[in-house]
């Protein structure tokens, strides 16, 4: 992969975000961690339908990418 987009679940106690952050720390390519405006990516697809891709692209563009260490 040349770059990775991680989509964290909005779990209680931020478990999904913490797990995604741990994974992101191991990556050797630029990456970005996002959280959709609902529980998870599956729910976003269910709610937004064909607009989900545009929503995710907008979220990704607004984030700061991390470079590997």
CHARMM-style PDB file with segment names, atoms N, HN, CA, C and O in Angstrom:
ATOM      1  N   UNK     1       0.830  -1.187   0.000  1.00  0.00      PROA
ATOM      2  CA  UNK     1       0.000   0.000   0.000  1.00  0.00      PROA
ATOM      3  C   UNK     1       0.871   1.245   0.000  1.00  0.00      PROA
ATOM      4  O   UNK     1       1.979   1.230   0.537  1.00  0.00      PROA
ATOM      5  N   UNK     2       0.379   2.320  -0.597  1.00  0.00      PROA
ATOM      6  HN  UNK     2      -0.521   2.332  -1.032  1.00  0.00      PROA
ATOM      7  CA  UNK     2       1.112   3.592  -0.575  1.00  0.00      PROA
ATOM      8  C   UNK     2       0.632   4.480   0.544  1.00  0.00      PROA
ATOM      9  O   UNK     2       1.398   5.290   1.064  1.00  0.00      PROA
ATOM     10  N   UNK     3      -0.626   4.342   0.925  1.00  0.00      PROA
ATOM     11  HN  UNK     3      -1.249   3.684   0.502  1.00  0.00      PROA
ATOM     12  CA  UNK     3      -1.179   5.075   2.048  1.00  0.00      PROA
ATOM     13  C   UNK     3      -2.397   4.322   2.568  1.00  0.00      PROA
ATOM     14  O   UNK     3      -3.016   3.540   1.847  1.00  0.00      PROA
ATOM     15  N   UNK     4      -2.731   4.573   3.843  1.00  0.00      PROA
ATOM     16  HN  UNK     4      -2.228   5.208   4.429  1.00  0.00      PROA
ATOM     17  CA  UNK     4      -3.796   3.827   4.496  1.00  0.00      PROA
ATOM     18  C   UNK     4      -4.768   4.792   5.162  1.00  0.00      PROA
ATOM     19  O   UNK     4      -4.363   5.767   5.795  1.00  0.00      PROA
ATOM     20  N   UNK     5      -6.057   4.503   5.008  1.00  0.00      PROA
ATOM     21  HN  UNK     5      -6.386   3.711   4.493  1.00  0.00      PROA
ATOM     22  CA  UNK     5      -7.102   5.244   5.714  1.00  0.00      PROA
ATOM     23  C   UNK     5      -7.720   4.279   6.714  1.00  0.00      PROA
ATOM     24  O   UNK     5      -8.303   3.264   6.330  1.00  0.00      PROA
ATOM     25  N   UNK     6      -7.591   4.597   7.995  1.00  0.00      PROA
ATOM     26  HN  UNK     6      -7.118   5.421   8.307  1.00  0.00      PROA
ATOM     27  CA  UNK     6      -8.173   3.782   9.057  1.00  0.00      PROA
ATOM     28  C   UNK     6      -9.504   4.402   9.466  1.00  0.00      PROA
ATOM     29  O   UNK     6      -9.583   5.609   9.696  1.00  0.00      PROA
ATOM     30  N   UNK     7     -10.537   3.591   9.557  1.00  0.00      PROA
ATOM     31  HN  UNK     7     -10.472   2.611   9.370  1.00  0.00      PROA
ATOM     32  CA  UNK     7     -11.859   4.063   9.974  1.00  0.00      PROA
ATOM     33  C   UNK     7     -12.167   3.415  11.317  1.00  0.00      PROA
ATOM     34  O   UNK     7     -12.413   2.211  11.392  1.00  0.00      PROA
ATOM     35  N   UNK     8     -12.153   4.223  12.382  1.00  0.00      PROA
ATOM     36  HN  UNK     8     -11.954   5.201  12.321  1.00  0.00      PROA
ATOM     37  CA  UNK     8     -12.377   3.711  13.732  1.00  0.00      PROA
ATOM     38  C   UNK     8     -13.862   3.701  14.060  1.00  0.00      PROA
ATOM     39  O   UNK     8     -14.609   4.589  13.648  1.00  0.00      PROA
ATOM     40  N   UNK     9     -14.280   2.685  14.808  1.00  0.00      PROA
ATOM     41  HN  UNK     9     -13.674   1.964  15.143  1.00  0.00      PROA
ATOM     42  CA  UNK     9     -15.649   2.642  15.315  1.00  0.00      PROA
ATOM     43  C   UNK     9     -15.787   3.612  16.481  1.00  0.00      PROA
ATOM     44  O   UNK     9     -14.826   3.879  17.202  1.00  0.00      PROA
ATOM     45  N   UNK    10     -16.978   4.126  16.652  1.00  0.00      PROA
ATOM     46  HN  UNK    10     -17.759   3.909  16.066  1.00  0.00      PROA
ATOM     47  CA  UNK    10     -17.277   5.004  17.793  1.00  0.00      PROA
ATOM     48  C   UNK    10     -17.792   4.135  18.941  1.00  0.00      PROA
ATOM     49  O   UNK    10     -18.976   4.174  19.276  1.00  0.00      PROA
ATOM     50  N   UNK    11     -16.904   3.360  19.531  1.00  0.00      PROA
ATOM     51  HN  UNK    11     -15.943   3.328  19.259  1.00  0.00      PROA
ATOM     52  CA  UNK    11     -17.260   2.458  20.621  1.00  0.00      PROA
ATOM     53  C   UNK    11     -17.276   3.183  21.960  1.00  0.00      PROA
ATOM     54  O   UNK    11     -16.651   4.232  22.112  1.00  0.00      PROA
ATOM     55  N   UNK    12     -17.998   2.618  22.935  1.00  0.00      PROA
ATOM     56  HN  UNK    12     -18.506   1.766  22.812  1.00  0.00      PROA
ATOM     57  CA  UNK    12     -17.929   3.178  24.285  1.00  0.00      PROA
ATOM     58  C   UNK    12     -16.479   3.143  24.793  1.00  0.00      PROA
ATOM     59  O   UNK    12     -15.739   2.202  24.505  1.00  0.00      PROA
ATOM     60  N   UNK    13     -16.104   4.117  25.506  1.00  0.00      PROA
ATOM     61  HN  UNK    13     -16.705   4.882  25.740  1.00  0.00      PROA
ATOM     62  CA  UNK    13     -14.758   4.228  26.092  1.00  0.00      PROA
ATOM     63  C   UNK    13     -13.659   4.312  25.038  1.00  0.00      PROA
ATOM     64  O   UNK    13     -12.499   4.032  25.340  1.00  0.00      PROA
ATOM     65  N   UNK    14     -14.002   4.694  23.803  1.00  0.00      PROA
ATOM     66  HN  UNK    14     -14.944   4.922  23.558  1.00  0.00      PROA
ATOM     67  CA  UNK    14     -13.036   4.920  22.723  1.00  0.00      PROA
ATOM     68  C   UNK    14     -12.192   3.696  22.377  1.00  0.00      PROA
ATOM     69  O   UNK    14     -11.067   3.844  21.901  1.00  0.00      PROA
ATOM     70  N   UNK    15     -12.708   2.502  22.604  1.00  0.00      PROA
ATOM     71  HN  UNK    15     -13.622   2.381  22.991  1.00  0.00      PROA
ATOM     72  CA  UNK    15     -11.944   1.285  22.309  1.00  0.00      PROA
ATOM     73  C   UNK    15     -11.582   1.198  20.829  1.00  0.00      PROA
ATOM     74  O   UNK    15     -10.457   0.828  20.492  1.00  0.00      PROA
ATOM     75  N   UNK    16     -12.512   1.530  19.947  1.00  0.00      PROA
ATOM     76  HN  UNK    16     -13.426   1.830  20.221  1.00  0.00      PROA
ATOM     77  CA  UNK    16     -12.234   1.475  18.514  1.00  0.00      PROA
ATOM     78  C   UNK    16     -11.151   2.450  18.100  1.00  0.00      PROA
ATOM     79  O   UNK    16     -10.297   2.117  17.279  1.00  0.00      PROA
ATOM     80  N   UNK    17     -11.177   3.641  18.655  1.00  0.00      PROA
ATOM     81  HN  UNK    17     -11.871   3.911  19.322  1.00  0.00      PROA
ATOM     82  CA  UNK    17     -10.174   4.646  18.320  1.00  0.00      PROA
ATOM     83  C   UNK    17      -8.806   4.231  18.863  1.00  0.00      PROA
ATOM     84  O   UNK    17      -7.797   4.373  18.172  1.00  0.00      PROA
ATOM     85  N   UNK    18      -8.769   3.729  20.076  1.00  0.00      PROA
ATOM     86  HN  UNK    18      -9.589   3.614  20.637  1.00  0.00      PROA
ATOM     87  CA  UNK    18      -7.479   3.304  20.646  1.00  0.00      PROA
ATOM     88  C   UNK    18      -6.866   2.171  19.827  1.00  0.00      PROA
ATOM     89  O   UNK    18      -5.661   2.168  19.576  1.00  0.00      PROA
ATOM     90  N   UNK    19      -7.692   1.208  19.411  1.00  0.00      PROA
ATOM     91  HN  UNK    19      -8.670   1.210  19.615  1.00  0.00      PROA
ATOM     92  CA  UNK    19      -7.189   0.104  18.599  1.00  0.00      PROA
ATOM     93  C   UNK    19      -6.660   0.590  17.264  1.00  0.00      PROA
ATOM     94  O   UNK    19      -5.622   0.123  16.795  1.00  0.00      PROA
ATOM     95  N   UNK    20      -7.373   1.532  16.647  1.00  0.00      PROA
ATOM     96  HN  UNK    20      -8.216   1.912  17.028  1.00  0.00      PROA
ATOM     97  CA  UNK    20      -6.927   2.080  15.363  1.00  0.00      PROA
ATOM     98  C   UNK    20      -5.630   2.864  15.532  1.00  0.00      PROA
ATOM     99  O   UNK    20      -4.753   2.804  14.670  1.00  0.00      PROA
ATOM    100  N   UNK    21      -5.502   3.593  16.626  1.00  0.00      PROA
ATOM    101  HN  UNK    21      -6.214   3.643  17.326  1.00  0.00      PROA
ATOM    102  CA  UNK    21      -4.270   4.349  16.878  1.00  0.00      PROA
ATOM    103  C   UNK    21      -3.079   3.406  17.058  1.00  0.00      PROA
ATOM    104  O   UNK    21      -1.984   3.695  16.577  1.00  0.00      PROA
ATOM    105  N   UNK    22      -3.287   2.277  17.751  1.00  0.00      PROA
ATOM    106  HN  UNK    22      -4.176   2.043  18.143  1.00  0.00      PROA
ATOM    107  CA  UNK    22      -2.206   1.294  17.915  1.00  0.00      PROA
ATOM    108  C   UNK    22      -1.787   0.732  16.557  1.00  0.00      PROA
ATOM    109  O   UNK    22      -0.596   0.611  16.269  1.00  0.00      PROA
ATOM    110  N   UNK    23      -2.764   0.393  15.732  1.00  0.00      PROA
ATOM    111  HN  UNK    23      -3.732   0.492  15.966  1.00  0.00      PROA
ATOM    112  CA  UNK    23      -2.458  -0.110  14.400  1.00  0.00      PROA
ATOM    113  C   UNK    23      -1.734   0.946  13.580  1.00  0.00      PROA
ATOM    114  O   UNK    23      -0.757   0.636  12.898  1.00  0.00      PROA
ATOM    115  N   UNK    24      -2.196   2.182  13.637  1.00  0.00      PROA
ATOM    116  HN  UNK    24      -2.989   2.434  14.191  1.00  0.00      PROA
ATOM    117  CA  UNK    24      -1.580   3.267  12.880  1.00  0.00      PROA
ATOM    118  C   UNK    24      -0.109   3.437  13.255  1.00  0.00      PROA
ATOM    119  O   UNK    24       0.718   3.736  12.394  1.00  0.00      PROA
ATOM    120  N   UNK    25       0.220   3.251  14.523  1.00  0.00      PROA
ATOM    121  HN  UNK    25      -0.452   3.009  15.223  1.00  0.00      PROA
ATOM    122  CA  UNK    25       1.603   3.403  14.978  1.00  0.00      PROA
ATOM    123  C   UNK    25       2.536   2.358  14.368  1.00  0.00      PROA
ATOM    124  O   UNK    25       3.750   2.562  14.347  1.00  0.00      PROA
ATOM    125  N   UNK    26       2.001   1.253  13.877  1.00  0.00      PROA
ATOM    126  HN  UNK    26       1.015   1.087  13.895  1.00  0.00      PROA
ATOM    127  CA  UNK    26       2.839   0.195  13.303  1.00  0.00      PROA
ATOM    128  C   UNK    26       3.017   0.319  11.793  1.00  0.00      PROA
ATOM    129  O   UNK    26       3.840  -0.382  11.205  1.00  0.00      PROA
ATOM    130  N   UNK    27       2.258   1.199  11.172  1.00  0.00      PROA
ATOM    131  HN  UNK    27       1.589   1.769  11.651  1.00  0.00      PROA
ATOM    132  CA  UNK    27       2.281   1.301   9.711  1.00  0.00      PROA
ATOM    133  C   UNK    27       3.565   1.957   9.207  1.00  0.00      PROA
ATOM    134  O   UNK    27       4.144   2.814   9.876  1.00  0.00      PROA
ATOM    135  N   UNK    28       3.992   1.548   8.037  1.00  0.00      PROA
ATOM    136  HN  UNK    28       3.522   0.852   7.494  1.00  0.00      PROA
ATOM    137  CA  UNK    28       5.202   2.089   7.420  1.00  0.00      PROA
ATOM    138  C   UNK    28       4.893   2.929   6.196  1.00  0.00      PROA
ATOM    139  O   UNK    28       5.762   3.165   5.357  1.00  0.00      PROA
ATOM    140  N   UNK    29       3.661   3.376   6.101  1.00  0.00      PROA
ATOM    141  HN  UNK    29       2.955   3.184   6.784  1.00  0.00      PROA
ATOM    142  CA  UNK    29       3.220   4.236   5.001  1.00  0.00      PROA
ATOM    143  C   UNK    29       2.398   5.377   5.601  1.00  0.00      PROA
ATOM    144  O   UNK    29       1.897   5.239   6.717  1.00  0.00      PROA
ATOM    145  N   UNK    30       2.247   6.496   4.894  1.00  0.00      PROA
ATOM    146  HN  UNK    30       2.654   6.608   3.988  1.00  0.00      PROA
ATOM    147  CA  UNK    30       1.400   7.576   5.405  1.00  0.00      PROA
ATOM    148  C   UNK    30      -0.015   7.049   5.673  1.00  0.00      PROA
ATOM    149  O   UNK    30      -0.537   6.214   4.935  1.00  0.00      PROA
ATOM    150  N   UNK    31      -0.616   7.561   6.748  1.00  0.00      PROA
ATOM    151  HN  UNK    31      -0.191   8.239   7.348  1.00  0.00      PROA
ATOM    152  CA  UNK    31      -1.943   7.096   7.122  1.00  0.00      PROA
ATOM    153  C   UNK    31      -2.742   8.220   7.765  1.00  0.00      PROA
ATOM    154  O   UNK    31      -2.201   9.233   8.208  1.00  0.00      PROA
ATOM    155  N   UNK    32      -4.044   7.998   7.795  1.00  0.00      PROA
ATOM    156  HN  UNK    32      -4.484   7.175   7.435  1.00  0.00      PROA
ATOM    157  CA  UNK    32      -4.947   8.941   8.446  1.00  0.00      PROA
ATOM    158  C   UNK    32      -6.003   8.120   9.181  1.00  0.00      PROA
ATOM    159  O   UNK    32      -6.453   7.085   8.689  1.00  0.00      PROA
ATOM    160  N   UNK    33      -6.386   8.587  10.351  1.00  0.00      PROA
ATOM    161  HN  UNK    33      -6.020   9.427  10.751  1.00  0.00      PROA
ATOM    162  CA  UNK    33      -7.395   7.928  11.171  1.00  0.00      PROA
ATOM    163  C   UNK    33      -8.635   8.805  11.191  1.00  0.00      PROA
ATOM    164  O   UNK    33      -8.573   9.977  11.561  1.00  0.00      PROA
ATOM    165  N   UNK    34      -9.765   8.224  10.789  1.00  0.00      PROA
ATOM    166  HN  UNK    34      -9.815   7.271  10.489  1.00  0.00      PROA
ATOM    167  CA  UNK    34     -11.004   8.993  10.800  1.00  0.00      PROA
ATOM    168  C   UNK    34     -12.069   8.246  11.592  1.00  0.00      PROA
ATOM    169  O   UNK    34     -12.004   7.029  11.770  1.00  0.00      PROA
ATOM    170  N   UNK    35     -13.046   9.007  12.060  1.00  0.00      PROA
ATOM    171  HN  UNK    35     -13.099   9.995  11.916  1.00  0.00      PROA
ATOM    172  CA  UNK    35     -14.222   8.433  12.704  1.00  0.00      PROA
ATOM    173  C   UNK    35     -15.443   9.006  12.000  1.00  0.00      PROA
ATOM    174  O   UNK    35     -15.625  10.223  11.973  1.00  0.00      PROA
ATOM    175  N   UNK    36     -16.278   8.149  11.432  1.00  0.00      PROA
ATOM    176  HN  UNK    36     -16.129   7.161  11.454  1.00  0.00      PROA
ATOM    177  CA  UNK    36     -17.476   8.648  10.768  1.00  0.00      PROA
ATOM    178  C   UNK    36     -18.426   9.291  11.784  1.00  0.00      PROA
ATOM    179  O   UNK    36     -18.305   9.048  12.985  1.00  0.00      PROA
ATOM    180  N   UNK    37     -19.364  10.105  11.310  1.00  0.00      PROA
ATOM    181  HN  UNK    37     -19.463  10.302  10.335  1.00  0.00      PROA
ATOM    182  CA  UNK    37     -20.268  10.807  12.213  1.00  0.00      PROA
ATOM    183  C   UNK    37     -21.406   9.921  12.749  1.00  0.00      PROA
ATOM    184  O   UNK    37     -22.495  10.411  13.050  1.00  0.00      PROA
ATOM    185  N   UNK    38     -21.142   8.632  12.860  1.00  0.00      PROA
ATOM    186  HN  UNK    38     -20.258   8.234  12.615  1.00  0.00      PROA
ATOM    187  CA  UNK    38     -22.107   7.681  13.420  1.00  0.00      PROA
ATOM    188  C   UNK    38     -21.281   6.534  14.019  1.00  0.00      PROA
ATOM    189  O   UNK    38     -20.070   6.684  14.176  1.00  0.00      PROA
ATOM    190  N   UNK    39     -21.892   5.411  14.354  1.00  0.00      PROA
ATOM    191  HN  UNK    39     -22.876   5.289  14.227  1.00  0.00      PROA
ATOM    192  CA  UNK    39     -21.178   4.348  15.054  1.00  0.00      PROA
ATOM    193  C   UNK    39     -19.974   3.800  14.282  1.00  0.00      PROA
ATOM    194  O   UNK    39     -18.888   3.653  14.844  1.00  0.00      PROA
ATOM    195  N   UNK    40     -20.166   3.501  13.007  1.00  0.00      PROA
ATOM    196  HN  UNK    40     -21.048   3.620  12.550  1.00  0.00      PROA
ATOM    197  CA  UNK    40     -19.069   2.913  12.231  1.00  0.00      PROA
ATOM    198  C   UNK    40     -19.319   3.096  10.729  1.00  0.00      PROA
ATOM    199  O   UNK    40     -20.332   3.665  10.322  1.00  0.00      PROA
ATOM    200  N   UNK    41     -18.392   2.609   9.925  1.00  0.00      PROA
ATOM    201  HN  UNK    41     -17.570   2.146  10.255  1.00  0.00      PROA
ATOM    202  CA  UNK    41     -18.497   2.771   8.469  1.00  0.00      PROA
ATOM    203  C   UNK    41     -19.726   2.053   7.920  1.00  0.00      PROA
ATOM    204  O   UNK    41     -20.366   2.549   6.992  1.00  0.00      PROA
ATOM    205  N   UNK    42     -20.061   0.904   8.475  1.00  0.00      PROA
ATOM    206  HN  UNK    42     -19.541   0.502   9.228  1.00  0.00      PROA
ATOM    207  CA  UNK    42     -21.239   0.165   8.006  1.00  0.00      PROA
ATOM    208  C   UNK    42     -22.518   0.982   8.218  1.00  0.00      PROA
ATOM    209  O   UNK    42     -23.375   1.038   7.336  1.00  0.00      PROA
ATOM    210  N   UNK    43     -22.641   1.607   9.380  1.00  0.00      PROA
ATOM    211  HN  UNK    43     -21.944   1.561  10.096  1.00  0.00      PROA
ATOM    212  CA  UNK    43     -23.819   2.433   9.641  1.00  0.00      PROA
ATOM    213  C   UNK    43     -23.847   3.655   8.719  1.00  0.00      PROA
ATOM    214  O   UNK    43     -24.917   4.064   8.269  1.00  0.00      PROA
ATOM    215  N   UNK    44     -22.687   4.235   8.439  1.00  0.00      PROA
ATOM    216  HN  UNK    44     -21.818   3.903   8.804  1.00  0.00      PROA
ATOM    217  CA  UNK    44     -22.625   5.372   7.523  1.00  0.00      PROA
ATOM    218  C   UNK    44     -23.125   4.963   6.136  1.00  0.00      PROA
ATOM    219  O   UNK    44     -23.908   5.683   5.517  1.00  0.00      PROA
ATOM    220  N   UNK    45     -22.674   3.814   5.655  1.00  0.00      PROA
ATOM    221  HN  UNK    45     -22.038   3.229   6.158  1.00  0.00      PROA
ATOM    222  CA  UNK    45     -23.132   3.331   4.351  1.00  0.00      PROA
ATOM    223  C   UNK    45     -24.640   3.093   4.350  1.00  0.00      PROA
ATOM    224  O   UNK    45     -25.326   3.409   3.378  1.00  0.00      PROA
ATOM    225  N   UNK    46     -25.141   2.541   5.434  1.00  0.00      PROA
ATOM    226  HN  UNK    46     -24.584   2.284   6.224  1.00  0.00      PROA
ATOM    227  CA  UNK    46     -26.574   2.260   5.547  1.00  0.00      PROA
ATOM    228  C   UNK    46     -27.392   3.552   5.538  1.00  0.00      PROA
ATOM    229  O   UNK    46     -28.425   3.636   4.875  1.00  0.00      PROA
ATOM    230  N   UNK    47     -26.920   4.554   6.278  1.00  0.00      PROA
ATOM    231  HN  UNK    47     -26.080   4.485   6.817  1.00  0.00      PROA
ATOM    232  CA  UNK    47     -27.658   5.817   6.386  1.00  0.00      PROA
ATOM    233  C   UNK    47     -27.500   6.710   5.156  1.00  0.00      PROA
ATOM    234  O   UNK    47     -28.473   7.298   4.684  1.00  0.00      PROA
ATOM    235  N   UNK    48     -26.283   6.811   4.640  1.00  0.00      PROA
ATOM    236  HN  UNK    48     -25.493   6.333   5.023  1.00  0.00      PROA
ATOM    237  CA  UNK    48     -26.005   7.777   3.572  1.00  0.00      PROA
ATOM    238  C   UNK    48     -26.125   7.181   2.175  1.00  0.00      PROA
ATOM    239  O   UNK    48     -26.246   7.914   1.193  1.00  0.00      PROA
ATOM    240  N   UNK    49     -26.093   5.870   2.084  1.00  0.00      PROA
ATOM    241  HN  UNK    49     -25.995   5.275   2.881  1.00  0.00      PROA
ATOM    242  CA  UNK    49     -26.199   5.238   0.768  1.00  0.00      PROA
ATOM    243  C   UNK    49     -25.104   5.719  -0.168  1.00  0.00      PROA
ATOM    244  O   UNK    49     -23.931   5.716   0.204  1.00  0.00      PROA
ATOM    245  N   UNK    50     -25.469   6.134  -1.385  1.00  0.00      PROA
ATOM    246  HN  UNK    50     -26.423   6.136  -1.687  1.00  0.00      PROA
ATOM    247  CA  UNK    50     -24.469   6.537  -2.365  1.00  0.00      PROA
ATOM    248  C   UNK    50     -23.682   7.787  -1.975  1.00  0.00      PROA
ATOM    249  O   UNK    50     -22.624   8.052  -2.546  1.00  0.00      PROA
ATOM    250  N   UNK    51     -24.186   8.557  -1.009  1.00  0.00      PROA
ATOM    251  HN  UNK    51     -25.045   8.342  -0.546  1.00  0.00      PROA
ATOM    252  CA  UNK    51     -23.471   9.758  -0.572  1.00  0.00      PROA
ATOM    253  C   UNK    51     -22.353   9.441   0.412  1.00  0.00      PROA
ATOM    254  O   UNK    51     -21.560  10.323   0.742  1.00  0.00      PROA
ATOM    255  N   UNK    52     -22.274   8.200   0.889  1.00  0.00      PROA
ATOM    256  HN  UNK    52     -22.919   7.483   0.621  1.00  0.00      PROA
ATOM    257  CA  UNK    52     -21.270   7.830   1.890  1.00  0.00      PROA
ATOM    258  C   UNK    52     -19.848   8.077   1.404  1.00  0.00      PROA
ATOM    259  O   UNK    52     -19.007   8.551   2.167  1.00  0.00      PROA
ATOM    260  N   UNK    53     -19.571   7.762   0.139  1.00  0.00      PROA
ATOM    261  HN  UNK    53     -20.254   7.377  -0.482  1.00  0.00      PROA
ATOM    262  CA  UNK    53     -18.217   7.950  -0.397  1.00  0.00      PROA
ATOM    263  C   UNK    53     -17.817   9.423  -0.333  1.00  0.00      PROA
ATOM    264  O   UNK    53     -16.696   9.741   0.063  1.00  0.00      PROA
ATOM    265  N   UNK    54     -18.705  10.307  -0.711  1.00  0.00      PROA
ATOM    266  HN  UNK    54     -19.616  10.048  -1.033  1.00  0.00      PROA
ATOM    267  CA  UNK    54     -18.411  11.740  -0.656  1.00  0.00      PROA
ATOM    268  C   UNK    54     -18.199  12.226   0.759  1.00  0.00      PROA
ATOM    269  O   UNK    54     -17.337  13.068   1.011  1.00  0.00      PROA
ATOM    270  N   UNK    55     -18.986  11.698   1.688  1.00  0.00      PROA
ATOM    271  HN  UNK    55     -19.687  11.014   1.483  1.00  0.00      PROA
ATOM    272  CA  UNK    55     -18.831  12.076   3.103  1.00  0.00      PROA
ATOM    273  C   UNK    55     -17.466  11.634   3.608  1.00  0.00      PROA
ATOM    274  O   UNK    55     -16.762  12.407   4.259  1.00  0.00      PROA
ATOM    275  N   UNK    56     -17.087  10.385   3.310  1.00  0.00      PROA
ATOM    276  HN  UNK    56     -17.658   9.758   2.781  1.00  0.00      PROA
ATOM    277  CA  UNK    56     -15.779   9.894   3.753  1.00  0.00      PROA
ATOM    278  C   UNK    56     -14.642  10.675   3.107  1.00  0.00      PROA
ATOM    279  O   UNK    56     -13.653  10.979   3.773  1.00  0.00      PROA
ATOM    280  N   UNK    57     -14.763  11.004   1.822  1.00  0.00      PROA
ATOM    281  HN  UNK    57     -15.567  10.757   1.281  1.00  0.00      PROA
ATOM    282  CA  UNK    57     -13.723  11.796   1.160  1.00  0.00      PROA
ATOM    283  C   UNK    57     -13.586  13.161   1.818  1.00  0.00      PROA
ATOM    284  O   UNK    57     -12.469  13.648   1.996  1.00  0.00      PROA
ATOM    285  N   UNK    58     -14.680  13.774   2.176  1.00  0.00      PROA
ATOM    286  HN  UNK    58     -15.587  13.378   2.031  1.00  0.00      PROA
ATOM    287  CA  UNK    58     -14.646  15.076   2.835  1.00  0.00      PROA
ATOM    288  C   UNK    58     -13.957  14.980   4.194  1.00  0.00      PROA
ATOM    289  O   UNK    58     -13.159  15.846   4.551  1.00  0.00      PROA
ATOM    290  N   UNK    59     -14.265  13.935   4.943  1.00  0.00      PROA
ATOM    291  HN  UNK    59     -14.914  13.232   4.653  1.00  0.00      PROA
ATOM    292  CA  UNK    59     -13.629  13.744   6.251  1.00  0.00      PROA
ATOM    293  C   UNK    59     -12.132  13.544   6.083  1.00  0.00      PROA
ATOM    294  O   UNK    59     -11.340  14.150   6.805  1.00  0.00      PROA
ATOM    295  N   UNK    60     -11.733  12.693   5.130  1.00  0.00      PROA
ATOM    296  HN  UNK    60     -12.376  12.201   4.543  1.00  0.00      PROA
ATOM    297  CA  UNK    60     -10.308  12.408   4.912  1.00  0.00      PROA
ATOM    298  C   UNK    60      -9.558  13.674   4.514  1.00  0.00      PROA
ATOM    299  O   UNK    60      -8.461  13.925   5.013  1.00  0.00      PROA
ATOM    300  N   UNK    61     -10.137  14.473   3.623  1.00  0.00      PROA
ATOM    301  HN  UNK    61     -11.028  14.270   3.218  1.00  0.00      PROA
ATOM    302  CA  UNK    61      -9.462  15.714   3.178  1.00  0.00      PROA
ATOM    303  C   UNK    61      -9.240  16.694   4.322  1.00  0.00      PROA
ATOM    304  O   UNK    61      -8.311  17.499   4.269  1.00  0.00      PROA
ATOM    305  N   UNK    62     -10.070  16.639   5.345  1.00  0.00      PROA
ATOM    306  HN  UNK    62     -10.824  15.985   5.387  1.00  0.00      PROA
ATOM    307  CA  UNK    62      -9.960  17.610   6.438  1.00  0.00      PROA
ATOM    308  C   UNK    62      -9.001  17.157   7.548  1.00  0.00      PROA
ATOM    309  O   UNK    62      -8.790  17.883   8.519  1.00  0.00      PROA
ATOM    310  N   UNK    63      -8.428  15.969   7.406  1.00  0.00      PROA
ATOM    311  HN  UNK    63      -8.600  15.379   6.617  1.00  0.00      PROA
ATOM    312  CA  UNK    63      -7.562  15.422   8.454  1.00  0.00      PROA
ATOM    313  C   UNK    63      -6.077  15.639   8.138  1.00  0.00      PROA
ATOM    314  O   UNK    63      -5.692  15.901   6.999  1.00  0.00      PROA
ATOM    315  N   UNK    64      -5.275  15.523   9.175  1.00  0.00      PROA
ATOM    316  HN  UNK    64      -5.588  15.310  10.100  1.00  0.00      PROA
ATOM    317  CA  UNK    64      -3.816  15.599   9.027  1.00  0.00      PROA
ATOM    318  C   UNK    64      -3.284  14.180   8.905  1.00  0.00      PROA
ATOM    319  O   UNK    64      -3.560  13.326   9.747  1.00  0.00      PROA
ATOM    320  N   UNK    65      -2.523  13.939   7.853  1.00  0.00      PROA
ATOM    321  HN  UNK    65      -2.298  14.633   7.169  1.00  0.00      PROA
ATOM    322  CA  UNK    65      -1.934  12.620   7.625  1.00  0.00      PROA
ATOM    323  C   UNK    65      -0.702  12.441   8.487  1.00  0.00      PROA
ATOM    324  O   UNK    65       0.054  13.387   8.712  1.00  0.00      PROA
ATOM    325  N   UNK    66      -0.500  11.215   8.974  1.00  0.00      PROA
ATOM    326  HN  UNK    66      -1.114  10.447   8.791  1.00  0.00      PROA
ATOM    327  CA  UNK    66       0.691  10.871   9.758  1.00  0.00      PROA
ATOM    328  C   UNK    66       1.672  10.153   8.840  1.00  0.00      PROA
ATOM    329  O   UNK    66       1.291   9.291   8.047  1.00  0.00      PROA
ATOM    330  N   UNK    67       2.931  10.522   8.964  1.00  0.00      PROA
ATOM    331  HN  UNK    67       3.241  11.221   9.608  1.00  0.00      PROA
ATOM    332  CA  UNK    67       3.982   9.842   8.216  1.00  0.00      PROA
ATOM    333  C   UNK    67       4.615   8.791   9.106  1.00  0.00      PROA
ATOM    334  O   UNK    67       4.671   8.970  10.323  1.00  0.00      PROA
ATOM    335  N   UNK    68       5.101   7.683   8.519  1.00  0.00      PROA
ATOM    336  HN  UNK    68       5.055   7.538   7.531  1.00  0.00      PROA
ATOM    337  CA  UNK    68       5.710   6.633   9.332  1.00  0.00      PROA
ATOM    338  C   UNK    68       6.948   7.131  10.055  1.00  0.00      PROA
ATOM    339  O   UNK    68       7.631   8.050   9.603  1.00  0.00      PROA
ATOM    340  N   UNK    69       7.213   6.509  11.176  1.00  0.00      PROA
ATOM    341  HN  UNK    69       6.658   5.763  11.544  1.00  0.00      PROA
ATOM    342  CA  UNK    69       8.400   6.886  11.972  1.00  0.00      PROA
ATOM    343  C   UNK    69       9.590   6.055  11.595  1.00  0.00      PROA
ATOM    344  OT1 UNK    69      10.670   6.232  12.158  1.00  0.00      PROA
TER     345      UNK     69
END
